[in-house]
XYZ file of C-alpha atoms in Angstrom:
320
model
C 263.260 194.714 210.058
C 260.829 191.830 209.588
C 259.841 188.386 210.882
C 260.796 185.343 208.815
C 261.552 182.912 211.658
C 259.203 182.135 214.541
C 260.774 181.681 217.977
C 259.200 179.257 220.439
C 258.988 179.975 224.165
C 261.239 176.996 224.879
C 263.922 178.114 222.405
C 263.847 181.686 223.718
C 264.171 180.540 227.332
C 267.166 178.386 226.449
C 268.822 181.218 224.519
C 268.370 183.720 227.345
C 269.913 181.431 229.969
C 273.286 182.716 228.766
C 272.478 186.285 229.847
C 271.930 188.129 233.111
C 268.930 190.107 231.904
C 266.219 188.938 234.290
C 262.925 187.381 233.269
C 260.965 187.680 230.022
C 257.945 189.974 230.103
C 257.014 189.939 226.406
C 258.278 189.223 222.908
C 256.771 190.945 219.879
C 257.710 190.581 216.232
C 258.656 193.726 214.298
C 257.128 193.667 210.832
C 258.917 196.628 209.237
C 261.889 196.192 206.898
C 262.869 193.225 204.749
C 266.246 191.793 205.782
C 266.364 190.015 209.169
C 263.932 188.647 211.738
C 263.550 191.132 214.576
C 261.708 191.047 217.871
C 261.167 193.639 220.557
C 262.060 191.829 223.771
C 260.895 193.213 227.122
C 262.836 191.843 230.086
C 262.624 192.718 233.772
C 265.910 194.650 233.291
C 264.727 196.666 230.273
C 263.952 196.455 226.566
C 266.128 194.925 223.859
C 266.086 194.140 220.147
C 266.543 190.448 219.356
C 267.773 189.828 215.803
C 267.938 186.550 213.894
C 270.107 186.965 210.809
C 268.644 185.894 207.470
C 268.943 186.364 203.734
C 271.841 188.564 202.609
C 273.661 188.644 205.949
C 276.513 186.131 205.996
C 277.615 184.634 209.293
C 281.251 185.536 208.609
C 280.284 189.236 208.488
C 278.563 189.337 211.872
C 281.712 190.113 213.917
C 282.230 193.176 211.673
C 278.752 194.518 212.468
C 278.933 193.760 216.181
C 282.421 195.224 216.477
C 281.412 198.341 214.563
C 278.526 199.091 216.910
C 280.828 198.562 219.901
C 283.420 200.858 218.331
C 280.959 203.623 217.469
C 279.466 203.540 220.962
C 282.910 203.985 222.524
C 283.373 207.019 220.234
C 280.175 208.567 221.590
C 278.086 207.872 218.495
C 274.488 207.059 219.399
C 273.663 203.543 218.201
C 272.460 200.251 219.691
C 274.962 198.506 221.946
C 275.435 194.743 221.470
C 274.555 192.759 224.598
C 277.113 190.182 225.724
C 276.488 186.984 227.644
C 278.340 185.775 230.729
C 281.213 184.609 228.521
C 281.507 187.953 226.764
C 279.960 186.651 223.542
C 277.550 188.793 221.544
C 276.553 186.124 219.017
C 274.606 182.920 219.554
C 272.165 180.632 217.782
C 268.370 180.722 218.072
C 265.808 178.740 216.046
C 268.590 177.597 213.747
C 269.708 181.148 212.944
C 272.675 183.231 214.113
C 271.249 185.638 216.689
C 272.217 188.616 218.826
C 270.631 191.179 221.087
C 271.224 194.911 221.223
C 270.090 197.635 223.556
C 266.806 199.367 222.717
C 267.305 202.838 221.257
C 264.719 205.417 222.302
C 263.098 207.506 219.580
C 261.022 207.162 216.432
C 261.533 207.533 212.713
C 259.954 210.510 210.986
C 257.380 209.662 208.324
C 257.506 213.063 206.642
C 260.882 214.720 206.997
C 261.597 218.433 206.892
C 264.801 220.313 206.156
C 265.757 220.219 209.830
C 265.561 216.430 209.932
C 267.638 216.253 206.758
C 270.328 218.500 208.183
C 270.573 216.417 211.362
C 270.741 213.226 209.299
C 273.600 214.650 207.234
C 275.456 215.672 210.383
C 274.979 212.192 211.866
C 276.313 210.520 208.740
C 279.458 212.643 208.790
C 279.965 211.955 212.506
C 279.594 208.238 211.823
C 282.234 208.414 209.072
C 284.668 210.179 211.391
C 283.926 207.942 214.388
C 284.516 204.819 212.280
C 287.695 206.237 210.767
C 289.972 204.122 212.957
C 287.863 200.959 212.964
C 290.355 198.303 211.898
C 288.095 195.489 210.698
C 287.069 195.649 207.045
C 284.140 194.307 205.053
C 283.790 194.466 201.274
C 280.561 195.976 199.957
C 278.843 192.998 198.317
C 276.240 195.394 196.889
C 278.740 197.629 195.106
C 278.616 197.738 191.270
C 280.490 194.446 190.892
C 277.623 192.734 192.725
C 274.781 194.224 190.685
C 274.955 191.965 187.577
C 273.841 188.961 189.653
C 270.783 190.900 190.847
C 270.099 192.098 187.300
C 270.232 188.567 185.946
C 267.824 187.348 188.632
C 265.209 190.058 188.152
C 265.456 191.467 184.630
C 263.200 188.895 182.889
C 260.270 189.896 185.142
C 261.091 193.579 185.652
C 258.546 194.825 183.122
C 255.780 192.959 184.948
C 256.353 195.394 187.806
C 256.646 198.520 185.650
C 256.755 198.918 181.891
C 260.233 199.950 180.748
C 261.949 198.944 183.986
C 264.146 196.352 182.281
C 265.618 198.901 179.861
C 266.065 201.398 182.687
C 268.056 198.866 184.704
C 270.177 197.675 181.781
C 271.078 201.189 180.690
C 271.954 202.340 184.187
C 274.105 199.299 184.890
C 276.098 200.095 181.749
C 276.488 203.738 182.835
C 277.728 202.757 186.295
C 280.246 200.283 184.919
C 281.761 202.977 182.669
C 281.614 206.015 184.984
C 282.062 204.746 188.550
C 284.796 206.726 190.374
C 288.037 205.057 191.411
C 290.067 207.375 193.653
C 288.018 209.259 196.219
C 288.072 208.979 200.045
C 286.849 205.656 201.398
C 286.123 204.196 204.808
C 283.362 202.533 206.794
C 279.875 203.537 205.652
C 276.409 202.714 206.986
C 275.068 201.992 203.456
C 271.400 201.951 204.532
C 270.760 205.193 206.412
C 267.127 205.577 205.409
C 264.497 207.305 207.524
C 263.449 204.068 209.240
C 267.013 203.623 210.513
C 267.342 207.095 212.047
C 265.478 207.928 215.250
C 264.397 211.291 216.632
C 263.294 212.154 220.147
C 261.827 215.515 221.206
C 262.930 217.135 217.963
C 266.538 215.913 218.102
C 268.242 213.001 216.393
C 268.557 210.296 219.052
C 270.520 207.656 217.151
C 271.063 205.407 214.163
C 270.169 201.710 213.949
C 270.526 198.701 211.609
C 274.197 198.418 210.674
C 273.820 195.168 208.750
C 274.754 196.650 205.382
C 277.721 198.583 206.805
C 280.925 198.033 204.858
C 284.010 199.714 203.427
C 283.322 201.887 200.395
C 283.516 205.468 199.187
C 282.270 207.893 201.834
C 280.522 209.849 199.094
C 278.585 206.714 198.141
C 277.001 206.796 201.608
C 276.085 210.432 200.934
C 274.570 209.369 197.610
C 272.450 206.807 199.452
C 271.472 209.577 201.855
C 270.316 211.749 198.949
C 268.051 208.924 197.821
C 266.822 208.352 201.357
C 266.216 211.888 202.601
C 265.862 214.229 199.647
C 262.663 212.962 198.019
C 259.129 213.477 199.324
C 256.452 210.841 199.916
C 255.586 210.917 196.195
C 259.269 210.335 195.290
C 259.711 213.851 193.929
C 263.107 215.470 194.504
C 263.123 218.272 197.086
C 266.078 220.674 196.609
C 265.676 222.199 200.093
C 265.943 218.788 201.709
C 269.059 217.979 199.713
C 270.740 221.302 200.409
C 270.054 220.830 204.131
C 271.347 217.238 204.137
C 274.580 218.203 202.387
C 275.039 221.314 204.515
C 274.644 219.188 207.628
C 277.221 216.724 206.387
C 279.730 219.402 205.424
C 279.325 221.158 208.770
C 281.186 218.122 210.167
C 283.273 216.884 207.229
C 283.966 218.896 204.075
C 283.767 217.080 200.766
C 286.767 216.947 198.449
C 286.420 218.093 194.838
C 286.593 214.536 193.514
C 283.712 213.529 195.772
C 281.597 216.448 194.597
C 282.292 215.654 190.952
C 281.355 211.991 191.472
C 278.144 212.645 193.391
C 275.704 212.611 190.421
C 277.005 209.225 189.246
C 277.052 207.839 192.781
C 273.477 209.009 193.409
C 272.309 207.252 190.246
C 274.168 204.135 191.290
C 272.622 204.221 194.756
C 269.153 204.443 193.203
C 269.955 201.449 191.001
C 271.279 199.419 193.937
C 268.046 199.866 195.916
C 265.896 199.376 192.832
C 267.594 196.011 192.265
C 267.376 194.721 195.837
C 263.793 195.889 196.244
C 262.820 194.395 192.908
C 264.299 191.051 193.941
C 262.483 191.200 197.278
C 259.244 192.184 195.546
C 259.432 189.223 193.181
C 260.524 186.686 195.815
C 258.583 187.130 199.074
C 258.885 183.923 201.149
C 255.562 182.213 201.811
C 254.270 182.917 205.315
C 256.812 185.626 206.125
C 255.599 188.545 208.223
C 257.098 191.172 205.931
C 255.895 193.879 203.576
C 258.365 194.311 200.696
C 259.130 197.856 199.576
C 257.796 198.909 196.185
C 260.721 199.039 193.717
C 258.932 201.727 191.670
C 259.919 204.198 194.375
C 263.471 203.860 193.071
C 262.760 203.683 189.378
C 261.208 207.128 189.772
C 264.176 208.397 191.780
C 266.573 206.979 189.204
C 264.818 208.616 186.270
C 265.131 211.986 187.994
C 268.754 211.465 188.991
C 269.646 210.636 185.390
C 268.826 214.281 184.581
C 271.300 215.676 187.137
C 274.493 216.694 185.385
C 276.246 218.639 188.143
C 276.372 218.323 191.935
C 275.360 221.987 192.184
C 271.859 220.792 191.300
C 271.868 218.984 194.663
C 272.303 222.314 196.427
C 276.036 222.100 197.082
C 277.627 225.505 197.585
């Protein structure tokens, strides 16, 4: 989450006339994240998240995201619920941007995870995969390997200004992914961004998952690979085997992995590290002037990637 677009009082009042949510008490920008403009909106009827869609989110994809959250909620999965206006519409326009509101999800992210958090996160990911299993709308993953060359071309000339050797690291890993990416393993709807800041906990229990704006159709094991990158490294980006074993055990307590998924996991984990290295590098090199946003340091993923390149077998992730 972040703030790229300012919303005037007049524009907000006009936008909210479509809803039966009472009167505005406060509106506060949320500075975390890097993708969309987000505000915490307090109304007399409760609290909501107001999102203005920017950057990589295409307008044509918004019905997929809104429908997915609706679908997951009906399946009992804990996630924000899109708010609909008097005409039943969840999408509108605010300050020249596509915009929507969702319910406010109680809970907080954990800054320093433990094995218990990792296990609950793995369980939640598997439940999400199963709950979305009969979601009929599809969305291609624009940030799958076929989409990486464009990001490489945009960032490679300046990569070594961020970290010496980063350009060679990226080029070599892109070549590896293009030659070793799996082709026939189970696929479905994935979250594709289930990092710690998108998973909330309340009183020691996982209370829900937010930010579905990278969700798409892809290999289920690729989502797990993203989860390994997200949950199984400490604050210094060092791999923690206990965290990984707990994450994977949590996932498999709900959905057991097939052999092909297990075999592909080292390559998928490397690819996931490359994907986030590329997007974070592009964000790092291209922060819009005046935006209320703190880009994530891409070196967090170059370090992850260098470790993951040493993993030759999924057993090293703690799979039993």
